Every structure is written in C-alpha cells, then in structure tokens.
mmCIF file of C-alpha atoms and ligand atoms in Angstrom:
data_model
loop_
_atom_site.group_PDB
_atom_site.id
_atom_site.type_symbol
_atom_site.label_atom_id
_atom_site.label_comp_id
_atom_site.label_asym_id
_atom_site.label_seq_id
_atom_site.Cartn_x
_atom_site.Cartn_y
_atom_site.Cartn_z
ATOM 1 C CA MET A 7 246.306 290.628 26.301
ATOM 2 C CA ASP A 8 244.957 289.082 23.053
ATOM 3 C CA ARG A 9 246.442 286.025 21.396
ATOM 4 C CA GLY A 10 248.351 288.002 18.757
ATOM 5 C CA THR A 11 250.046 290.197 21.328
ATOM 6 C CA LEU A 12 250.854 287.211 23.497
ATOM 7 C CA ARG A 13 252.436 285.373 20.556
ATOM 8 C CA LEU A 14 254.505 288.478 19.688
ATOM 9 C CA ALA A 15 255.659 288.808 23.294
ATOM 10 C CA LEU A 16 256.663 285.139 23.427
ATOM 11 C CA THR A 17 258.512 285.428 20.122
ATOM 12 C CA VAL A 18 260.434 288.506 21.231
ATOM 13 C CA GLY A 19 261.218 286.825 24.553
ATOM 14 C CA ALA A 20 262.532 283.723 22.794
ATOM 15 C CA LEU A 21 264.649 285.877 20.483
ATOM 16 C CA VAL A 22 266.203 287.699 23.428
ATOM 17 C CA LEU A 23 266.950 284.387 25.129
ATOM 18 C CA SER A 24 268.543 283.080 21.925
ATOM 19 C CA LEU A 25 270.758 286.133 21.662
ATOM 20 C CA LEU A 26 271.795 285.823 25.295
ATOM 21 C CA ALA A 27 272.526 282.122 24.828
ATOM 22 C CA GLY A 28 274.532 282.835 21.689
ATOM 23 C CA PHE A 29 276.482 285.523 23.499
ATOM 24 C CA ALA A 30 277.256 283.119 26.318
ATOM 25 C CA LEU A 31 278.368 280.409 23.874
ATOM 26 C CA GLY A 32 280.515 282.925 22.062
ATOM 27 C CA ARG A 33 282.171 283.863 25.330
ATOM 28 C CA VAL A 34 282.832 280.227 26.141
ATOM 29 C CA ASN A 35 284.333 279.601 22.751
ATOM 30 C CA ALA A 36 286.418 282.740 22.808
ATOM 31 C CA GLY A 37 287.758 281.939 26.257
ATOM 32 C CA GLY A 38 288.154 278.176 26.250
ATOM 33 C CA ASP A 39 288.703 276.993 22.689
ATOM 34 C CA PRO A 40 292.179 275.481 22.386
ATOM 35 C CA ALA A 41 292.298 276.319 18.689
ATOM 36 C CA PRO A 42 295.590 275.082 17.267
ATOM 37 C CA GLY A 43 297.877 277.954 16.453
ATOM 38 C CA PRO A 44 301.411 277.950 15.158
ATOM 39 C CA GLY A 45 302.657 277.228 18.662
ATOM 40 C CA ALA A 46 300.460 274.121 18.970
ATOM 41 C CA ALA A 47 301.791 272.310 15.926
ATOM 42 C CA PRO A 48 303.810 269.198 16.726
ATOM 43 C CA THR A 49 307.476 269.829 16.370
ATOM 44 C CA SER A 50 308.890 266.431 17.196
ATOM 45 C CA GLY A 51 308.058 262.762 17.025
ATOM 46 C CA VAL A 52 307.832 260.230 14.232
ATOM 47 C CA GLY A 53 305.814 261.518 11.321
ATOM 48 C CA ALA A 54 305.184 264.949 12.828
ATOM 49 C CA HIS A 55 304.889 267.613 10.168
ATOM 50 C CA THR A 56 302.786 270.611 9.287
ATOM 51 C CA HIS A 57 300.336 270.992 6.452
ATOM 52 C CA PRO A 58 300.017 274.215 4.472
ATOM 53 C CA PRO A 59 296.808 276.020 5.478
ATOM 54 C CA GLY A 60 293.730 274.711 3.744
ATOM 55 C CA THR A 61 295.157 271.461 2.390
ATOM 56 C CA GLY A 62 293.374 269.246 4.930
ATOM 57 C CA PRO A 63 294.109 265.582 5.541
ATOM 58 C CA HIS A 64 295.906 263.666 2.840
ATOM 59 C CA GLU A 65 297.415 260.289 2.268
ATOM 60 C CA HIS A 66 301.093 259.719 2.762
ATOM 61 C CA PRO A 67 302.979 257.267 0.597
ATOM 62 C CA THR A 68 304.679 255.787 3.646
ATOM 63 C CA GLY A 69 304.364 256.062 7.385
ATOM 64 C CA ALA A 70 302.334 254.481 10.126
ATOM 65 C CA ALA A 71 299.403 256.904 10.199
ATOM 66 C CA ALA A 72 297.933 256.419 6.729
ATOM 67 C CA GLY A 73 300.548 254.399 4.999
ATOM 68 C CA PRO A 74 300.919 250.882 3.671
ATOM 69 C CA ALA A 75 298.010 248.493 3.462
ATOM 70 C CA GLY A 76 297.753 246.527 6.641
ATOM 71 C CA ALA A 77 299.367 249.119 8.865
ATOM 72 C CA GLU A 78 296.119 249.897 10.621
ATOM 73 C CA THR A 79 293.635 247.606 12.296
ATOM 74 C CA GLY A 80 289.865 247.799 11.909
ATOM 75 C CA GLY A 81 286.949 246.049 13.464
ATOM 76 C CA LEU A 82 287.584 247.287 17.001
ATOM 77 C CA SER A 83 284.372 249.295 17.138
ATOM 78 C CA VAL A 84 280.699 248.921 16.210
ATOM 79 C CA SER A 85 280.833 252.480 14.888
ATOM 80 C CA ALA A 86 283.501 254.289 12.899
ATOM 81 C CA GLY A 87 283.643 256.995 10.261
ATOM 82 C CA GLY A 88 279.918 257.685 10.533
ATOM 83 C CA TYR A 89 278.867 254.062 9.935
ATOM 84 C CA THR A 90 277.370 251.907 12.682
ATOM 85 C CA LEU A 91 276.810 248.156 12.791
ATOM 86 C CA VAL A 92 273.389 247.387 14.294
ATOM 87 C CA PRO A 93 272.834 243.667 14.946
ATOM 88 C CA ALA A 94 269.311 242.341 15.442
ATOM 89 C CA ALA A 95 270.407 239.881 18.130
ATOM 90 C CA THR A 96 273.802 238.789 19.395
ATOM 91 C CA THR A 97 272.997 235.716 21.492
ATOM 92 C CA PHE A 98 273.450 232.254 19.993
ATOM 93 C CA THR A 99 273.032 228.695 21.212
ATOM 94 C CA ALA A 100 276.118 226.505 20.813
ATOM 95 C CA GLY A 101 275.894 224.393 17.685
ATOM 96 C CA ARG A 102 272.452 225.613 16.703
ATOM 97 C CA GLY A 103 272.474 227.578 13.458
ATOM 98 C CA ARG A 104 270.224 230.533 12.775
ATOM 99 C CA ASP A 105 270.271 233.650 10.667
ATOM 100 C CA PHE A 106 272.463 236.458 11.935
ATOM 101 C CA ARG A 107 270.826 239.734 10.890
ATOM 102 C CA PHE A 108 272.210 243.250 10.990
ATOM 103 C CA GLN A 109 272.112 246.640 9.358
ATOM 104 C CA VAL A 110 274.761 249.260 8.752
ATOM 105 C CA ARG A 111 273.419 252.724 9.572
ATOM 106 C CA GLY A 112 274.983 255.630 7.758
ATOM 107 C CA PRO A 113 275.737 259.199 8.833
ATOM 108 C CA ASP A 114 272.006 259.969 8.332
ATOM 109 C CA ARG A 115 271.213 257.082 10.758
ATOM 110 C CA ARG A 116 269.313 255.209 8.053
ATOM 111 C CA ALA A 117 270.179 251.702 6.917
ATOM 112 C CA VAL A 118 272.761 251.826 4.148
ATOM 113 C CA THR A 119 271.579 250.107 0.947
ATOM 114 C CA GLY A 120 274.384 251.149 -1.433
ATOM 115 C CA TYR A 121 277.531 249.031 -1.328
ATOM 116 C CA ALA A 122 280.465 248.636 -3.689
ATOM 117 C CA VAL A 123 281.230 245.105 -4.821
ATOM 118 C CA VAL A 124 284.730 244.384 -3.514
ATOM 119 C CA HIS A 125 286.255 241.043 -4.447
ATOM 120 C CA GLU A 126 282.983 239.907 -5.976
ATOM 121 C CA LYS A 127 280.875 240.560 -2.875
ATOM 122 C CA PRO A 128 279.225 243.653 -1.391
ATOM 123 C CA MET A 129 279.697 242.340 2.167
ATOM 124 C CA HIS A 130 282.356 240.101 3.652
ATOM 125 C CA MET A 131 281.817 238.785 7.159
ATOM 126 C CA ILE A 132 284.536 237.195 9.235
ATOM 127 C CA VAL A 133 283.632 235.431 12.471
ATOM 128 C CA VAL A 134 286.177 234.154 14.978
ATOM 129 C CA ARG A 135 286.039 233.258 18.658
ATOM 130 C CA ARG A 136 287.927 235.660 20.906
ATOM 131 C CA ASP A 137 290.635 233.055 21.501
ATOM 132 C CA LEU A 138 291.212 233.246 17.687
ATOM 133 C CA SER A 139 289.789 229.768 17.044
ATOM 134 C CA GLY A 140 286.847 228.830 14.821
ATOM 135 C CA TYR A 141 287.466 231.215 11.887
ATOM 136 C CA GLN A 142 284.617 231.552 9.339
ATOM 137 C CA HIS A 143 284.418 233.710 6.189
ATOM 138 C CA LEU A 144 280.794 234.345 5.155
ATOM 139 C CA HIS A 145 278.888 236.390 2.612
ATOM 140 C CA PRO A 146 275.592 237.767 3.886
ATOM 141 C CA THR A 147 272.807 238.749 1.518
ATOM 142 C CA MET A 148 270.920 242.033 1.735
ATOM 143 C CA ALA A 149 267.166 242.645 1.692
ATOM 144 C CA PRO A 150 265.996 245.792 -0.138
ATOM 145 C CA ASP A 151 265.649 247.662 3.169
ATOM 146 C CA GLY A 152 269.350 247.205 3.918
ATOM 147 C CA THR A 153 268.990 244.307 6.378
ATOM 148 C CA TRP A 154 271.756 241.744 5.915
ATOM 149 C CA SER A 155 271.361 238.112 6.911
ATOM 150 C CA VAL A 156 273.578 235.060 6.875
ATOM 151 C CA PRO A 157 273.108 231.557 8.294
ATOM 152 C CA LEU A 158 275.529 231.272 11.188
ATOM 153 C CA THR A 159 276.420 228.411 13.500
ATOM 154 C CA LEU A 160 278.673 229.129 16.462
ATOM 155 C CA PRO A 161 279.806 225.652 17.473
ATOM 156 C CA SER A 162 281.037 226.274 21.005
ATOM 157 C CA PRO A 163 280.465 228.518 24.028
ATOM 158 C CA GLY A 164 282.383 231.741 24.396
ATOM 159 C CA VAL A 165 282.453 235.255 23.026
ATOM 160 C CA TRP A 166 282.840 235.510 19.273
ATOM 161 C CA ARG A 167 283.783 238.509 17.142
ATOM 162 C CA ALA A 168 281.907 239.223 13.912
ATOM 163 C CA TYR A 169 283.490 241.675 11.455
ATOM 164 C CA ALA A 170 281.488 243.349 8.688
ATOM 165 C CA ASP A 171 283.985 244.294 5.957
ATOM 166 C CA PHE A 172 282.397 246.497 3.280
ATOM 167 C CA SER A 173 282.603 249.708 1.268
ATOM 168 C CA ALA A 174 279.468 251.843 1.589
ATOM 169 C CA VAL A 175 278.555 254.064 -1.352
ATOM 170 C CA ASP A 176 277.054 257.438 -0.438
ATOM 171 C CA ALA A 177 274.583 259.590 -2.408
ATOM 172 C CA THR A 178 277.386 261.275 -4.335
ATOM 173 C CA GLY A 179 279.009 257.955 -5.286
ATOM 174 C CA GLY A 180 281.802 258.258 -2.735
ATOM 175 C CA GLN A 181 283.052 254.996 -1.275
ATOM 176 C CA HIS A 182 283.699 254.454 2.412
ATOM 177 C CA PRO A 183 285.679 251.266 3.111
ATOM 178 C CA SER A 184 284.963 250.145 6.659
ATOM 179 C CA THR A 185 285.366 247.215 8.980
ATOM 180 C CA LEU A 186 283.033 247.239 11.959
ATOM 181 C CA GLY A 187 283.004 244.591 14.657
ATOM 182 C CA VAL A 188 280.548 243.279 17.230
ATOM 183 C CA ASP A 189 280.699 240.564 19.882
ATOM 184 C CA LEU A 190 278.358 237.574 19.694
ATOM 185 C CA VAL A 191 277.748 235.518 22.808
ATOM 186 C CA VAL A 192 277.273 231.776 23.277
ATOM 187 C CA ALA A 193 276.389 230.733 26.832
ATOM 188 C CA GLY A 194 278.013 227.663 28.334
ATOM 189 C CA SER A 195 281.280 226.409 29.665
ATOM 190 C CA TYR A 196 283.962 228.291 27.763
ATOM 191 C CA GLN A 197 287.226 226.413 27.264
ATOM 192 C CA PRO A 198 289.661 228.981 25.842
ATOM 193 C CA ARG A 199 292.253 227.477 23.545
ATOM 194 C CA PRO A 200 295.817 228.715 23.897
ATOM 195 C CA LEU A 201 297.193 230.380 20.795
ATOM 196 C CA PRO A 202 299.193 227.755 18.872
ATOM 197 C CA ALA A 203 302.947 228.305 18.698
ATOM 198 C CA PRO A 204 304.309 230.440 15.841
ATOM 199 C CA ALA A 205 304.945 228.349 12.727
ATOM 200 C CA ARG A 206 305.604 228.850 9.028
ATOM 201 C CA GLU A 207 303.800 225.693 7.993
ATOM 202 C CA ALA A 208 300.193 224.647 8.433
ATOM 203 C CA THR A 209 298.136 221.715 7.214
ATOM 204 C CA VAL A 210 294.508 221.750 6.207
ATOM 205 C CA GLY A 211 292.433 219.175 4.334
ATOM 206 C CA GLY A 212 295.460 217.251 3.016
ATOM 207 C CA PHE A 213 297.296 220.384 1.944
ATOM 208 C CA THR A 214 300.430 221.844 3.462
ATOM 209 C CA VAL A 215 300.755 225.619 3.285
ATOM 210 C CA THR A 216 303.961 227.519 3.944
ATOM 211 C CA TYR A 217 304.856 231.166 4.029
ATOM 212 C CA GLU A 218 308.030 233.181 3.656
ATOM 213 C CA GLY A 219 308.562 236.771 4.656
ATOM 214 C CA THR A 220 308.591 238.618 7.941
ATOM 215 C CA PRO A 221 306.304 241.581 8.476
ATOM 216 C CA GLN A 222 307.753 244.694 10.045
ATOM 217 C CA VAL A 223 305.877 247.120 12.230
ATOM 218 C CA GLY A 224 304.749 249.988 10.018
ATOM 219 C CA THR A 225 306.571 248.846 6.862
ATOM 220 C CA SER A 226 305.043 246.571 4.213
ATOM 221 C CA GLN A 227 306.993 243.407 3.513
ATOM 222 C CA PRO A 228 306.336 240.678 0.934
ATOM 223 C CA MET A 229 304.699 237.522 2.234
ATOM 224 C CA LEU A 230 304.817 234.498 -0.076
ATOM 225 C CA PHE A 231 302.346 231.666 0.521
ATOM 226 C CA ARG A 232 302.765 228.275 -1.164
ATOM 227 C CA VAL A 233 300.407 225.306 -1.195
ATOM 228 C CA PHE A 234 301.638 221.700 -1.437
ATOM 229 C CA THR A 235 300.001 218.302 -1.575
ATOM 230 C CA GLY A 236 301.891 215.035 -1.252
ATOM 231 C CA GLY A 237 305.128 217.060 -1.196
ATOM 232 C CA ASN A 238 304.433 218.650 -4.584
ATOM 233 C CA PRO A 239 303.515 222.252 -5.252
ATOM 234 C CA VAL A 240 299.871 222.750 -6.170
ATOM 235 C CA THR A 241 299.783 224.415 -9.570
ATOM 236 C CA THR A 242 296.012 224.522 -9.813
ATOM 237 C CA LEU A 243 295.154 227.218 -7.288
ATOM 238 C CA GLU A 244 291.917 228.813 -8.426
ATOM 239 C CA PRO A 245 290.845 232.410 -8.008
ATOM 240 C CA TYR A 246 288.595 232.736 -5.002
ATOM 241 C CA LEU A 247 286.582 235.948 -4.880
ATOM 242 C CA GLY A 248 288.737 237.556 -7.508
ATOM 243 C CA ALA A 249 292.126 236.718 -6.008
ATOM 244 C CA TYR A 250 294.428 233.727 -5.622
ATOM 245 C CA GLY A 251 294.127 234.021 -1.872
ATOM 246 C CA HIS A 252 292.872 236.225 0.906
ATOM 247 C CA LEU A 253 294.741 236.991 4.076
ATOM 248 C CA VAL A 254 292.984 238.025 7.259
ATOM 249 C CA VAL A 255 295.176 238.873 10.230
ATOM 250 C CA VAL A 256 293.739 239.275 13.736
ATOM 251 C CA ARG A 257 295.693 240.597 16.697
ATOM 252 C CA GLU A 258 295.641 238.727 19.998
ATOM 253 C CA GLY A 259 294.395 240.809 22.908
ATOM 254 C CA ASP A 260 292.000 243.182 21.179
ATOM 255 C CA LEU A 261 291.135 241.324 17.957
ATOM 256 C CA GLY A 262 292.230 244.217 15.767
ATOM 257 C CA TYR A 263 291.602 243.169 12.154
ATOM 258 C CA VAL A 264 293.599 243.488 8.938
ATOM 259 C CA HIS A 265 292.514 242.109 5.536
ATOM 260 C CA VAL A 266 294.943 242.145 2.605
ATOM 261 C CA HIS A 267 294.763 240.928 -0.967
ATOM 262 C CA PRO A 268 297.597 239.502 -3.031
ATOM 263 C CA GLU A 269 299.199 240.651 -6.231
ATOM 264 C CA PRO A 270 297.004 239.688 -9.204
ATOM 265 C CA GLU A 271 299.081 236.728 -10.406
ATOM 266 C CA PRO A 272 301.030 234.110 -8.465
ATOM 267 C CA ALA A 273 304.776 234.792 -8.492
ATOM 268 C CA GLY A 274 306.761 231.607 -9.094
ATOM 269 C CA GLY A 275 303.891 229.516 -7.760
ATOM 270 C CA ALA A 276 303.532 231.649 -4.637
ATOM 271 C CA VAL A 277 300.671 233.922 -3.683
ATOM 272 C CA LYS A 278 302.282 237.230 -2.792
ATOM 273 C CA PHE A 279 300.877 239.694 -0.271
ATOM 274 C CA TRP A 280 302.320 242.896 1.101
ATOM 275 C CA LEU A 281 301.768 243.096 4.843
ATOM 276 C CA ALA A 282 302.738 245.581 7.518
ATOM 277 C CA ALA A 283 302.256 244.592 11.143
ATOM 278 C CA PRO A 284 300.188 247.190 12.969
ATOM 279 C CA SER A 285 302.184 246.803 16.212
ATOM 280 C CA PRO A 286 304.301 244.351 18.176
ATOM 281 C CA GLY A 287 302.306 241.416 19.516
ATOM 282 C CA SER A 288 300.898 238.071 18.493
ATOM 283 C CA TYR A 289 298.605 237.559 15.532
ATOM 284 C CA ARG A 290 296.662 234.742 13.955
ATOM 285 C CA MET A 291 296.843 234.772 10.136
ATOM 286 C CA TYR A 292 294.092 233.108 8.101
ATOM 287 C CA PHE A 293 294.974 232.348 4.474
ATOM 288 C CA ASP A 294 291.956 231.405 2.328
ATOM 289 C CA PHE A 295 292.687 229.533 -0.907
ATOM 290 C CA GLN A 296 290.707 227.463 -3.384
ATOM 291 C CA VAL A 297 291.578 224.159 -5.088
ATOM 292 C CA SER A 298 289.096 222.050 -7.083
ATOM 293 C CA GLY A 299 286.244 224.342 -6.164
ATOM 294 C CA ALA A 300 286.742 223.958 -2.401
ATOM 295 C CA VAL A 301 287.847 226.845 -0.206
ATOM 296 C CA ARG A 302 290.157 226.049 2.688
ATOM 297 C CA THR A 303 291.827 228.165 5.332
ATOM 298 C CA ALA A 304 295.388 227.668 6.554
ATOM 299 C CA GLU A 305 296.104 229.268 9.926
ATOM 300 C CA PHE A 306 299.406 230.535 11.292
ATOM 301 C CA THR A 307 300.452 232.225 14.497
ATOM 302 C CA LEU A 308 302.838 235.136 14.015
ATOM 303 C CA THR A 309 304.627 236.881 16.852
ATOM 304 C CA MET A 310 306.177 240.292 16.301
ATOM 305 C CA PRO A 311 308.882 241.274 18.763
HETATM 306 CU CU1 CU B 8 284.628 237.512 1.662
#
C-alpha cells in the first residue's frame, strides 16, 4: 500500500468513526435530553411565569431573581459569567505589606484589559477578614497586559476575602458588571472576633454616623445615613469616587457581597441608598464617606429576621 492510499484509507476510516460517534451522540440526546416542554414549565411558586418563545431572559422591574439593586449577592466565586479571577499568590505574612497581583481572564481565557470606569475607577477591591473585621477599600492599577496590582497589608492572621468589583468591556463594547472573590491566607494564631451587636449608630475618627431605614428581603427600602461631629450634622460631606457615600454590605456565614450607591444628592443632609436584603441573616454594613479630604468607614451590624 503506498502512502497516498494509506492516507485515503485512514481518512475514510476516521470519517466512518465520526459518523458512528455522531449517530451515538444523537441517540443519547434524543433519548436522554430533558428538553423543557410545555409540561416542564413552572406553574407555581413565587415569581414563576412563562416567557413567550424566543424572548429569552429579561429584566424584571421587581422580584427577587433580577430585581432591585442589592437583592443579589456577588463575590461568592472566583469565576462567574465567563470571567475568572486569577491571583498570582494568596499567602500573606501578618502585618507585612506587599503587592497583591491578579488578572481577570475573560471568556476567551485571556487577561481582560478593557474595563469601564465605574465611580471614577476601573477596579474596586474590597478586602475583609472572614469574621467581617478589618475592612479595606482599595483601587488597584493595571499593567498593559491586564495584570492588576495593589499594595496590601493584612494586619492579622486568619482567612481574608478579597473582592474584585469591576465591569469588563468586551470586543463589541458590551459591559459585564462582575464581583469575583478569592480567599487570602495569613498564617498564625487566628482570634476570630464576634460580630458586634446590631446598632444604628457608629463612631469613627471623631464622627458619629447614624442610619434610618430597615431593609426588607427582596424589596428595596430607603436607607438614610447621617454624619455628625460634636453633636452637629456635618454639612461638608464631599463626593468620594463620584458619590456622597458608598455602601458595601457583606453577609455573615458566606461573605456574600452587595455594593450600592446613593442617590446623586444628599436628601435633607442624609445620604440616601436603596437597599434590599438578599436573605434573612446577619450582615456587616460598611459606609464610606469623605470629609476634609479624608475617607472614613462607619460599620454597622444588621440582622434580618
Ligand atoms: Cu472603590
């Protein structure tokens, strides 16, 4: 048999095998595919409804699935929606700062280099220990190859959660808001701190911060934050990252993450957010605000029955 004949025989053999494999796959699909038919559509339960054929997923004005801002948590996974957080190293020494480096890989598995600027920054990074202490809000910088870095000091032993909060821009200009999370580890004797009791008042750096409003599970409610010093309302709150405050809410137990922004202008001296609790449970709320050029964070525990 000469080389040409051999090649032809191999090609024909491969083709036959492909056809047989395709036939087998077709059989499997035909027999085992639980394709949703009219009988499979949900007919009961909160939010159950059918979509006309061909309309695909869509946003709902209300409801728990895709509804009000803050109704869903992020940051529970290193990979979601086709985007994956890839840290260079996740081990730190207590109290010793170094650069934390990472990339976000896109659906094509390459490092993402296109990001939308959201609240003045293309990347927001929140770091908190898993007992919800030690909150930090950082802004990494990106090298041209898509590698982000930020100086980071983890002051105490334990497991810390780092959240990358960003909106990737794809080749067609589409934006993909994402929050991905990864654990960082500091060896040593870990002394977990109990979650402080729920309170509507917190002090930080000589300021007293209060909030009014009670979030409901699945329904946005107004939350009004006020800042006082020496018993007087502070009237000189400054915009920080394009807003008069930022509110990060982290759930105890799994560290599910919610980040909300306020209405553009203070209402009667209060910074007003709309917040829906993702579920019953306890949360730590971190309210970032700026006075005289300095950013401070007031922290509150919130328990949802
Ligand atoms: Cu930020």
